[in-house]
Amino acid sequence: MMLSFCHRLIPNYVCVCFNQPLRFRASGFPRNSLKLSSRQLGMQKSEGAKRLGNQTSDKFKETIHGDPEGGWEKCWEQGLTPWDLKQPTPVILHLQQTDALPRGRALVPGCGTGYDVVAIASPDRYVVGLEISSHAVKKAKELFSSSPNANYFTFLMADFFTWKPTELFDLVYDYTFFCAIEPSMRPAWASRIQDYLKPDGELITLMFPISDHVGGPPYKVSVADYEEVLHPMGFKAISIVDNELAIGPRKGREKLGRWKRSPKLSML
């Protein structure tokens, strides 16, 4: 009677009694009603990561605007670095591997923990990673001081706008630096690029974020923004293409620009 009663109440269940407390096994219950599908779980994880990323980004901006002098240092100390890929930028790694970068001396302003610096350093290219945060420079040295190519790069804590190098560069590579500074400082950025490069040197800009958002950092950029400040310095684009190797969240929002300056003297 007990078994019959159970089946009348819940026909899709199998009753298991055996003189023990009543238990049910959902043999006829649809699987997708018992647990979330992998797609649903993925969506939940994605939404959670997105919310966490937004919170980090908001906190980062608050820190920068709340302390214009020491905000960047605080962000590195607190791990508020949403721009940091913790790996070499795929497109710059590709250019290195395909021998498509100038040889000689290279400068990476705002290098962070130095993944791109190390990625392009070689016997044919000595790379200087410039960073205003002492915490980031310390971390970079901890990460890479024992790298096989450690003799071909260095990390310096210095302000890009006031630093005085002893030698000029064959290459300057800018990614997430132009977009990090106040837009009003972009003409000064271009002037310093001109000062740091040899007359026949090359500037590579990975332009990001190409969007129409308000505020920053990162502040929105466009090809026109670069042209506006680089043309008066004598730079002309020799190539501007979409970055097909951009990481997921940045796809469609990056362009790779390569610029050469007019052959005129640059004074340190």
C-alpha positions as protocol buffer text, in pm:
chain_id: "A"
residue {
  index: 1
  type: MET
  ca { x: 0 y: 0 z: 0 }
}
residue {
  index: 2
  type: MET
  ca { x: 280 y: 237 z: 83 }
}
residue {
  index: 3
  type: LEU
  ca { x: 443 y: 189 z: -260 }
}
residue {
  index: 4
  type: SER
  ca { x: 114 y: 229 z: -442 }
}
residue {
  index: 5
  type: PHE
  ca { x: 40 y: 544 z: -247 }
}
residue {
  index: 6
  type: CYS
  ca { x: 378 y: 690 z: -337 }
}
residue {
  index: 7
  type: HIS
  ca { x: 333 y: 623 z: -705 }
}
residue {
  index: 8
  type: ARG
  ca { x: -9 y: 782 z: -703 }
}
residue {
  index: 9
  type: LEU
  ca { x: 128 y: 1094 z: -541 }
}
residue {
  index: 10
  type: ILE
  ca { x: 445 y: 1132 z: -751 }
}
residue {
  index: 11
  type: PRO
  ca { x: 429 y: 902 z: -1055 }
}
residue {
  index: 12
  type: ASN
  ca { x: 768 y: 1003 z: -1194 }
}
residue {
  index: 13
  type: TYR
  ca { x: 954 y: 910 z: -876 }
}
residue {
  index: 14
  type: VAL
  ca { x: 1072 y: 569 z: -762 }
}
residue {
  index: 15
  type: CYS
  ca { x: 1005 y: 509 z: -396 }
}
residue {
  index: 16
  type: VAL
  ca { x: 1279 y: 339 z: -196 }
}
residue {
  index: 17
  type: CYS
  ca { x: 1165 y: 230 z: 150 }
}
residue {
  index: 18
  type: PHE
  ca { x: 1322 y: -85 z: 290 }
}
residue {
  index: 19
  type: ASN
  ca { x: 1220 y: 0 z: 647 }
}
residue {
  index: 20
  type: GLN
  ca { x: 1419 y: 324 z: 629 }
}
residue {
  index: 21
  type: PRO
  ca { x: 1303 y: 686 z: 620 }
}
residue {
  index: 22
  type: LEU
  ca { x: 1126 y: 753 z: 295 }
}
residue {
  index: 23
  type: ARG
  ca { x: 1359 y: 858 z: 12 }
}
residue {
  index: 24
  type: PHE
  ca { x: 1291 y: 939 z: -350 }
}
residue {
  index: 25
  type: ARG
  ca { x: 1509 y: 907 z: -656 }
}
residue {
  index: 26
  type: ALA
  ca { x: 1410 y: 1133 z: -944 }
}
residue {
  index: 27
  type: SER
  ca { x: 1450 y: 874 z: -1221 }
}
residue {
  index: 28
  type: GLY
  ca { x: 1199 y: 1044 z: -1448 }
}
residue {
  index: 29
  type: PHE
  ca { x: 1285 y: 1402 z: -1365 }
}
residue {
  index: 30
  type: PRO
  ca { x: 1434 y: 1608 z: -1653 }
}
residue {
  index: 31
  type: ARG
  ca { x: 1805 y: 1664 z: -1596 }
}
residue {
  index: 32
  type: ASN
  ca { x: 1794 y: 2032 z: -1683 }
}
residue {
  index: 33
  type: SER
  ca { x: 1535 y: 2089 z: -1410 }
}
residue {
  index: 34
  type: LEU
  ca { x: 1763 y: 1945 z: -1143 }
}
residue {
  index: 35
  type: LYS
  ca { x: 2070 y: 2153 z: -1213 }
}
residue {
  index: 36
  type: LEU
  ca { x: 2189 y: 2446 z: -1424 }
}
residue {
  index: 37
  type: SER
  ca { x: 2317 y: 2366 z: -1768 }
}
residue {
  index: 38
  type: SER
  ca { x: 2684 y: 2430 z: -1846 }
}
residue {
  index: 39
  type: ARG
  ca { x: 2574 y: 2726 z: -2057 }
}
residue {
  index: 40
  type: GLN
  ca { x: 2378 y: 2873 z: -1764 }
}
residue {
  index: 41
  type: LEU
  ca { x: 2673 y: 2818 z: -1532 }
}
residue {
  index: 42
  type: GLY
  ca { x: 2901 y: 2985 z: -1786 }
}
residue {
  index: 43
  type: MET
  ca { x: 2665 y: 3281 z: -1811 }
}
residue {
  index: 44
  type: GLN
  ca { x: 2653 y: 3312 z: -1432 }
}
residue {
  index: 45
  type: LYS
  ca { x: 3034 y: 3302 z: -1409 }
}
residue {
  index: 46
  type: SER
  ca { x: 3063 y: 3554 z: -1692 }
}
residue {
  index: 47
  type: GLU
  ca { x: 2817 y: 3791 z: -1527 }
}
residue {
  index: 48
  type: GLY
  ca { x: 2996 y: 3752 z: -1194 }
}
residue {
  index: 49
  type: ALA
  ca { x: 3333 y: 3824 z: -1350 }
}
residue {
  index: 50
  type: LYS
  ca { x: 3188 y: 4124 z: -1531 }
}
residue {
  index: 51
  type: ARG
  ca { x: 3046 y: 4267 z: -1208 }
}
residue {
  index: 52
  type: LEU
  ca { x: 3377 y: 4211 z: -1030 }
}
residue {
  index: 53
  type: GLY
  ca { x: 3563 y: 4373 z: -1319 }
}
residue {
  index: 54
  type: ASN
  ca { x: 3333 y: 4675 z: -1310 }
}
residue {
  index: 55
  type: GLN
  ca { x: 3383 y: 4711 z: -936 }
}
residue {
  index: 56
  type: THR
  ca { x: 3761 y: 4696 z: -979 }
}
residue {
  index: 57
  type: SER
  ca { x: 3748 y: 4949 z: -1261 }
}
residue {
  index: 58
  type: ASP
  ca { x: 3532 y: 5188 z: -1057 }
}
residue {
  index: 59
  type: LYS
  ca { x: 3762 y: 5159 z: -755 }
}
residue {
  index: 60
  type: PHE
  ca { x: 4065 y: 5216 z: -978 }
}
residue {
  index: 61
  type: LYS
  ca { x: 3916 y: 5536 z: -1120 }
}
residue {
  index: 62
  type: GLU
  ca { x: 3823 y: 5661 z: -774 }
}
residue {
  index: 63
  type: THR
  ca { x: 4180 y: 5606 z: -658 }
}
residue {
  index: 64
  type: ILE
  ca { x: 4333 y: 5788 z: -955 }
}
residue {
  index: 65
  type: HIS
  ca { x: 4102 y: 6087 z: -935 }
}
residue {
  index: 66
  type: GLY
  ca { x: 4122 y: 6099 z: -556 }
}
residue {
  index: 67
  type: ASP
  ca { x: 4502 y: 6122 z: -557 }
}
residue {
  index: 68
  type: PRO
  ca { x: 4641 y: 6260 z: -887 }
}
residue {
  index: 69
  type: GLU
  ca { x: 4997 y: 6252 z: -754 }
}
residue {
  index: 70
  type: GLY
  ca { x: 5011 y: 5909 z: -591 }
}
residue {
  index: 71
  type: GLY
  ca { x: 4707 y: 5735 z: -736 }
}
residue {
  index: 72
  type: TRP
  ca { x: 4895 y: 5510 z: -976 }
}
residue {
  index: 73
  type: GLU
  ca { x: 5125 y: 5387 z: -700 }
}
residue {
  index: 74
  type: LYS
  ca { x: 4825 y: 5309 z: -479 }
}
residue {
  index: 75
  type: CYS
  ca { x: 4658 y: 5117 z: -762 }
}
residue {
  index: 76
  type: TRP
  ca { x: 4961 y: 4894 z: -805 }
}
residue {
  index: 77
  type: GLU
  ca { x: 4991 y: 4842 z: -430 }
}
residue {
  index: 78
  type: GLN
  ca { x: 4623 y: 4744 z: -402 }
}
residue {
  index: 79
  type: GLY
  ca { x: 4612 y: 4534 z: -718 }
}
residue {
  index: 80
  type: LEU
  ca { x: 4371 y: 4772 z: -889 }
}
residue {
  index: 81
  type: THR
  ca { x: 4522 y: 4713 z: -1234 }
}
residue {
  index: 82
  type: PRO
  ca { x: 4240 y: 4612 z: -1475 }
}
residue {
  index: 83
  type: TRP
  ca { x: 4462 y: 4700 z: -1773 }
}
residue {
  index: 84
  type: ASP
  ca { x: 4732 y: 4448 z: -1676 }
}
residue {
  index: 85
  type: LEU
  ca { x: 4710 y: 4135 z: -1895 }
}
residue {
  index: 86
  type: LYS
  ca { x: 4974 y: 3949 z: -1689 }
}
residue {
  index: 87
  type: GLN
  ca { x: 5114 y: 3822 z: -2017 }
}
residue {
  index: 88
  type: PRO
  ca { x: 5276 y: 3972 z: -2328 }
}
residue {
  index: 89
  type: THR
  ca { x: 5038 y: 4155 z: -2560 }
}
residue {
  index: 90
  type: PRO
  ca { x: 4965 y: 3903 z: -2839 }
}
residue {
  index: 91
  type: VAL
  ca { x: 5024 y: 4142 z: -3129 }
}
residue {
  index: 92
  type: ILE
  ca { x: 5360 y: 4271 z: -3002 }
}
residue {
  index: 93
  type: LEU
  ca { x: 5468 y: 3911 z: -2942 }
}
residue {
  index: 94
  type: HIS
  ca { x: 5366 y: 3831 z: -3300 }
}
residue {
  index: 95
  type: LEU
  ca { x: 5569 y: 4123 z: -3436 }
}
residue {
  index: 96
  type: GLN
  ca { x: 5870 y: 4004 z: -3237 }
}
residue {
  index: 97
  type: GLN
  ca { x: 5836 y: 3646 z: -3357 }
}
residue {
  index: 98
  type: THR
  ca { x: 5800 y: 3753 z: -3721 }
}
residue {
  index: 99
  type: ASP
  ca { x: 6100 y: 3987 z: -3702 }
}
residue {
  index: 100
  type: ALA
  ca { x: 5880 y: 4287 z: -3777 }
}
residue {
  index: 101
  type: LEU
  ca { x: 6021 y: 4524 z: -3512 }
}
residue {
  index: 102
  type: PRO
  ca { x: 6310 y: 4769 z: -3547 }
}
residue {
  index: 103
  type: ARG
  ca { x: 6638 y: 4659 z: -3396 }
}
residue {
  index: 104
  type: GLY
  ca { x: 6848 y: 4877 z: -3169 }
}
residue {
  index: 105
  type: ARG
  ca { x: 6716 y: 5053 z: -2858 }
}
residue {
  index: 106
  type: ALA
  ca { x: 6348 y: 5040 z: -2764 }
}
residue {
  index: 107
  type: LEU
  ca { x: 6142 y: 5230 z: -2505 }
}
residue {
  index: 108
  type: VAL
  ca { x: 5817 y: 5110 z: -2347 }
}
residue {
  index: 109
  type: PRO
  ca { x: 5659 y: 5392 z: -2142 }
}
residue {
  index: 110
  type: GLY
  ca { x: 5417 y: 5292 z: -1869 }
}
residue {
  index: 111
  type: CYS
  ca { x: 5551 y: 4936 z: -1888 }
}
residue {
  index: 112
  type: GLY
  ca { x: 5381 y: 4811 z: -1570 }
}
residue {
  index: 113
  type: THR
  ca { x: 5522 y: 4475 z: -1465 }
}
residue {
  index: 114
  type: GLY
  ca { x: 5712 y: 4447 z: -1790 }
}
residue {
  index: 115
  type: TYR
  ca { x: 5571 y: 4155 z: -1988 }
}
residue {
  index: 116
  type: ASP
  ca { x: 5602 y: 4339 z: -2321 }
}
residue {
  index: 117
  type: VAL
  ca { x: 5949 y: 4465 z: -2233 }
}
residue {
  index: 118
  type: VAL
  ca { x: 6077 y: 4113 z: -2180 }
}
residue {
  index: 119
  type: ALA
  ca { x: 5889 y: 3977 z: -2482 }
}
residue {
  index: 120
  type: ILE
  ca { x: 6070 y: 4200 z: -2732 }
}
residue {
  index: 121
  type: ALA
  ca { x: 6413 y: 4214 z: -2566 }
}
residue {
  index: 122
  type: SER
  ca { x: 6684 y: 4028 z: -2758 }
}
residue {
  index: 123
  type: PRO
  ca { x: 7051 y: 4049 z: -2854 }
}
residue {
  index: 124
  type: ASP
  ca { x: 6940 y: 4275 z: -3140 }
}
residue {
  index: 125
  type: ARG
  ca { x: 6718 y: 4496 z: -2926 }
}
residue {
  index: 126
  type: TYR
  ca { x: 6785 y: 4652 z: -2585 }
}
residue {
  index: 127
  type: VAL
  ca { x: 6458 y: 4754 z: -2418 }
}
residue {
  index: 128
  type: VAL
  ca { x: 6401 y: 5014 z: -2147 }
}
residue {
  index: 129
  type: GLY
  ca { x: 6079 y: 4978 z: -1951 }
}
residue {
  index: 130
  type: LEU
  ca { x: 5978 y: 5311 z: -1799 }
}
residue {
  index: 131
  type: GLU
  ca { x: 5729 y: 5317 z: -1513 }
}
residue {
  index: 132
  type: ILE
  ca { x: 5624 y: 5580 z: -1259 }
}
residue {
  index: 133
  type: SER
  ca { x: 5521 y: 5325 z: -994 }
}
residue {
  index: 134
  type: SER
  ca { x: 5801 y: 5192 z: -774 }
}
residue {
  index: 135
  type: HIS
  ca { x: 5578 y: 4898 z: -678 }
}
residue {
  index: 136
  type: ALA
  ca { x: 5534 y: 4796 z: -1043 }
}
residue {
  index: 137
  type: VAL
  ca { x: 5908 y: 4828 z: -1111 }
}
residue {
  index: 138
  type: LYS
  ca { x: 5988 y: 4616 z: -807 }
}
residue {
  index: 139
  type: LYS
  ca { x: 5739 y: 4352 z: -921 }
}
residue {
  index: 140
  type: ALA
  ca { x: 5883 y: 4354 z: -1274 }
}
residue {
  index: 141
  type: LYS
  ca { x: 6233 y: 4297 z: -1143 }
}
residue {
  index: 142
  type: GLU
  ca { x: 6113 y: 4015 z: -919 }
}
residue {
  index: 143
  type: LEU
  ca { x: 5937 y: 3847 z: -1210 }
}
residue {
  index: 144
  type: PHE
  ca { x: 6206 y: 3877 z: -1474 }
}
residue {
  index: 145
  type: SER
  ca { x: 6549 y: 3933 z: -1322 }
}
residue {
  index: 146
  type: SER
  ca { x: 6636 y: 3569 z: -1392 }
}
residue {
  index: 147
  type: SER
  ca { x: 6501 y: 3562 z: -1748 }
}
residue {
  index: 148
  type: PRO
  ca { x: 6733 y: 3416 z: -2013 }
}
residue {
  index: 149
  type: ASN
  ca { x: 6735 y: 3754 z: -2192 }
}
residue {
  index: 150
  type: ALA
  ca { x: 6781 y: 3961 z: -1874 }
}
residue {
  index: 151
  type: ASN
  ca { x: 7092 y: 4127 z: -2018 }
}
residue {
  index: 152
  type: TYR
  ca { x: 6884 y: 4292 z: -2288 }
}
residue {
  index: 153
  type: PHE
  ca { x: 6632 y: 4492 z: -2085 }
}
residue {
  index: 154
  type: THR
  ca { x: 6608 y: 4716 z: -1781 }
}
residue {
  index: 155
  type: PHE
  ca { x: 6329 y: 4869 z: -1573 }
}
residue {
  index: 156
  type: LEU
  ca { x: 6349 y: 5229 z: -1457 }
}
residue {
  index: 157
  type: MET
  ca { x: 6123 y: 5423 z: -1225 }
}
residue {
  index: 158
  type: ALA
  ca { x: 6086 y: 5766 z: -1383 }
}
residue {
  index: 159
  type: ASP
  ca { x: 5831 y: 6017 z: -1510 }
}
residue {
  index: 160
  type: PHE
  ca { x: 5794 y: 5990 z: -1887 }
}
residue {
  index: 161
  type: PHE
  ca { x: 5742 y: 6366 z: -1914 }
}
residue {
  index: 162
  type: THR
  ca { x: 6057 y: 6470 z: -1728 }
}
residue {
  index: 163
  type: TRP
  ca { x: 6298 y: 6179 z: -1780 }
}
residue {
  index: 164
  type: LYS
  ca { x: 6629 y: 6255 z: -1952 }
}
residue {
  index: 165
  type: PRO
  ca { x: 6776 y: 5951 z: -2129 }
}
residue {
  index: 166
  type: THR
  ca { x: 7142 y: 5942 z: -2224 }
}
residue {
  index: 167
  type: GLU
  ca { x: 7072 y: 5785 z: -2563 }
}
residue {
  index: 168
  type: LEU
  ca { x: 6794 y: 5808 z: -2821 }
}
residue {
  index: 169
  type: PHE
  ca { x: 6573 y: 5518 z: -2929 }
}
residue {
  index: 170
  type: ASP
  ca { x: 6505 y: 5333 z: -3252 }
}
residue {
  index: 171
  type: LEU
  ca { x: 6159 y: 5231 z: -3131 }
}
residue {
  index: 172
  type: VAL
  ca { x: 5898 y: 5360 z: -2889 }
}
residue {
  index: 173
  type: TYR
  ca { x: 5605 y: 5127 z: -2820 }
}
residue {
  index: 174
  type: ASP
  ca { x: 5294 y: 5272 z: -2653 }
}
residue {
  index: 175
  type: TYR
  ca { x: 5003 y: 5063 z: -2528 }
}
residue {
  index: 176
  type: THR
  ca { x: 4761 y: 5174 z: -2254 }
}
residue {
  index: 177
  type: PHE
  ca { x: 4980 y: 5476 z: -2180 }
}
residue {
  index: 178
  type: PHE
  ca { x: 4836 y: 5734 z: -2420 }
}
residue {
  index: 179
  type: CYS
  ca { x: 4485 y: 5645 z: -2300 }
}
residue {
  index: 180
  type: ALA
  ca { x: 4588 y: 5664 z: -1933 }
}
residue {
  index: 181
  type: ILE
  ca { x: 4703 y: 6025 z: -1933 }
}
residue {
  index: 182
  type: GLU
  ca { x: 4469 y: 6322 z: -1926 }
}
residue {
  index: 183
  type: PRO
  ca { x: 4374 y: 6420 z: -2284 }
}
residue {
  index: 184
  type: SER
  ca { x: 4515 y: 6767 z: -2217 }
}
residue {
  index: 185
  type: MET
  ca { x: 4860 y: 6607 z: -2179 }
}
residue {
  index: 186
  type: ARG
  ca { x: 4860 y: 6443 z: -2520 }
}
residue {
  index: 187
  type: PRO
  ca { x: 5050 y: 6723 z: -2699 }
}
residue {
  index: 188
  type: ALA
  ca { x: 5325 y: 6691 z: -2434 }
}
residue {
  index: 189
  type: TRP
  ca { x: 5323 y: 6314 z: -2490 }
}
residue {
  index: 190
  type: ALA
  ca { x: 5385 y: 6365 z: -2862 }
}
residue {
  index: 191
  type: SER
  ca { x: 5662 y: 6616 z: -2792 }
}
residue {
  index: 192
  type: ARG
  ca { x: 5841 y: 6370 z: -2566 }
}
residue {
  index: 193
  type: ILE
  ca { x: 5804 y: 6092 z: -2824 }
}
residue {
  index: 194
  type: GLN
  ca { x: 5975 y: 6321 z: -3074 }
}
residue {
  index: 195
  type: ASP
  ca { x: 6252 y: 6394 z: -2826 }
}
residue {
  index: 196
  type: TYR
  ca { x: 6315 y: 6028 z: -2743 }
}
residue {
  index: 197
  type: LEU
  ca { x: 6326 y: 5887 z: -3097 }
}
residue {
  index: 198
  type: LYS
  ca { x: 6616 y: 5894 z: -3337 }
}
residue {
  index: 199
  type: PRO
  ca { x: 6544 y: 6088 z: -3658 }
}
residue {
  index: 200
  type: ASP
  ca { x: 6471 y: 5761 z: -3841 }
}
residue {
  index: 201
  type: GLY
  ca { x: 6309 y: 5592 z: -3541 }
}
residue {
  index: 202
  type: GLU
  ca { x: 5963 y: 5437 z: -3534 }
}
residue {
  index: 203
  type: LEU
  ca { x: 5667 y: 5482 z: -3302 }
}
residue {
  index: 204
  type: ILE
  ca { x: 5426 y: 5191 z: -3261 }
}
residue {
  index: 205
  type: THR
  ca { x: 5093 y: 5274 z: -3101 }
}
residue {
  index: 206
  type: LEU
  ca { x: 4840 y: 5012 z: -3004 }
}
residue {
  index: 207
  type: MET
  ca { x: 4538 y: 5242 z: -2998 }
}
residue {
  index: 208
  type: PHE
  ca { x: 4290 y: 5153 z: -2724 }
}
residue {
  index: 209
  type: PRO
  ca { x: 4008 y: 5202 z: -2634 }
}
residue {
  index: 210
  type: ILE
  ca { x: 3852 y: 5315 z: -2962 }
}
residue {
  index: 211
  type: SER
  ca { x: 3504 y: 5393 z: -2832 }
}
residue {
  index: 212
  type: ASP
  ca { x: 3270 y: 5678 z: -2746 }
}
residue {
  index: 213
  type: HIS
  ca { x: 3260 y: 5638 z: -2367 }
}
residue {
  index: 214
  type: VAL
  ca { x: 3289 y: 5938 z: -2137 }
}
residue {
  index: 215
  type: GLY
  ca { x: 3558 y: 5985 z: -1875 }
}
residue {
  index: 216
  type: GLY
  ca { x: 3855 y: 5773 z: -1781 }
}
residue {
  index: 217
  type: PRO
  ca { x: 4114 y: 5649 z: -1746 }
}
residue {
  index: 218
  type: PRO
  ca { x: 4125 y: 5484 z: -1984 }
}
residue {
  index: 219
  type: TYR
  ca { x: 4015 y: 5782 z: -2191 }
}
residue {
  index: 220
  type: LYS
  ca { x: 3863 y: 5711 z: -2530 }
}
residue {
  index: 221
  type: VAL
  ca { x: 4094 y: 5743 z: -2830 }
}
residue {
  index: 222
  type: SER
  ca { x: 4064 y: 5763 z: -3206 }
}
residue {
  index: 223
  type: VAL
  ca { x: 4305 y: 5769 z: -3498 }
}
residue {
  index: 224
  type: ALA
  ca { x: 4230 y: 6140 z: -3527 }
}
residue {
  index: 225
  type: ASP
  ca { x: 4341 y: 6194 z: -3165 }
}
residue {
  index: 226
  type: TYR
  ca { x: 4684 y: 6055 z: -3246 }
}
residue {
  index: 227
  type: GLU
  ca { x: 4709 y: 6246 z: -3574 }
}
residue {
  index: 228
  type: GLU
  ca { x: 4616 y: 6570 z: -3402 }
}
residue {
  index: 229
  type: VAL
  ca { x: 4920 y: 6561 z: -3176 }
}
residue {
  index: 230
  type: LEU
  ca { x: 5168 y: 6362 z: -3388 }
}
residue {
  index: 231
  type: HIS
  ca { x: 5136 y: 6548 z: -3718 }
}
residue {
  index: 232
  type: PRO
  ca { x: 5266 y: 6877 z: -3573 }
}
residue {
  index: 233
  type: MET
  ca { x: 5570 y: 6681 z: -3448 }
}
residue {
  index: 234
  type: GLY
  ca { x: 5643 y: 6561 z: -3801 }
}
residue {
  index: 235
  type: PHE
  ca { x: 5507 y: 6206 z: -3764 }
}
residue {
  index: 236
  type: LYS
  ca { x: 5312 y: 6036 z: -4040 }
}
residue {
  index: 237
  type: ALA
  ca { x: 5138 y: 5700 z: -4022 }
}
residue {
  index: 238
  type: ILE
  ca { x: 5294 y: 5437 z: -4243 }
}
residue {
  index: 239
  type: SER
  ca { x: 5036 y: 5177 z: -4141 }
}
residue {
  index: 240
  type: ILE
  ca { x: 4712 y: 5170 z: -3940 }
}
residue {
  index: 241
  type: VAL
  ca { x: 4525 y: 4839 z: -3920 }
}
residue {
  index: 242
  type: ASP
  ca { x: 4274 y: 4670 z: -3694 }
}
residue {
  index: 243
  type: ASN
  ca { x: 4436 y: 4458 z: -3427 }
}
residue {
  index: 244
  type: GLU
  ca { x: 4314 y: 4111 z: -3518 }
}
residue {
  index: 245
  type: LEU
  ca { x: 4505 y: 3964 z: -3224 }
}
residue {
  index: 246
  type: ALA
  ca { x: 4332 y: 4176 z: -2958 }
}
residue {
  index: 247
  type: ILE
  ca { x: 4222 y: 3985 z: -2649 }
}
residue {
  index: 248
  type: GLY
  ca { x: 3851 y: 3910 z: -2617 }
}
residue {
  index: 249
  type: PRO
  ca { x: 3715 y: 4215 z: -2430 }
}
residue {
  index: 250
  type: ARG
  ca { x: 3923 y: 4450 z: -2650 }
}
residue {
  index: 251
  type: LYS
  ca { x: 3840 y: 4303 z: -2991 }
}
residue {
  index: 252
  type: GLY
  ca { x: 3706 y: 4566 z: -3228 }
}
residue {
  index: 253
  type: ARG
  ca { x: 3838 y: 4844 z: -3005 }
}
residue {
  index: 254
  type: GLU
  ca { x: 4206 y: 4845 z: -3103 }
}
residue {
  index: 255
  type: LYS
  ca { x: 4413 y: 4952 z: -3399 }
}
residue {
  index: 256
  type: LEU
  ca { x: 4785 y: 4907 z: -3455 }
}
residue {
  index: 257
  type: GLY
  ca { x: 4954 y: 5223 z: -3581 }
}
residue {
  index: 258
  type: ARG
  ca { x: 5311 y: 5253 z: -3705 }
}
residue {
  index: 259
  type: TRP
  ca { x: 5455 y: 5602 z: -3741 }
}
residue {
  index: 260
  type: LYS
  ca { x: 5776 y: 5749 z: -3876 }
}
residue {
  index: 261
  type: ARG
  ca { x: 5897 y: 6098 z: -3802 }
}
residue {
  index: 262
  type: SER
  ca { x: 6041 y: 6349 z: -4043 }
}
residue {
  index: 263
  type: PRO
  ca { x: 6422 y: 6336 z: -4064 }
}
residue {
  index: 264
  type: LYS
  ca { x: 6509 y: 6632 z: -3848 }
}
residue {
  index: 265
  type: LEU
  ca { x: 6730 y: 6659 z: -3544 }
}
residue {
  index: 266
  type: SER
  ca { x: 6603 y: 6564 z: -3201 }
}
residue {
  index: 267
  type: MET
  ca { x: 6775 y: 6719 z: -2902 }
}
residue {
  index: 268
  type: LEU
  ca { x: 6798 y: 6554 z: -2559 }
}
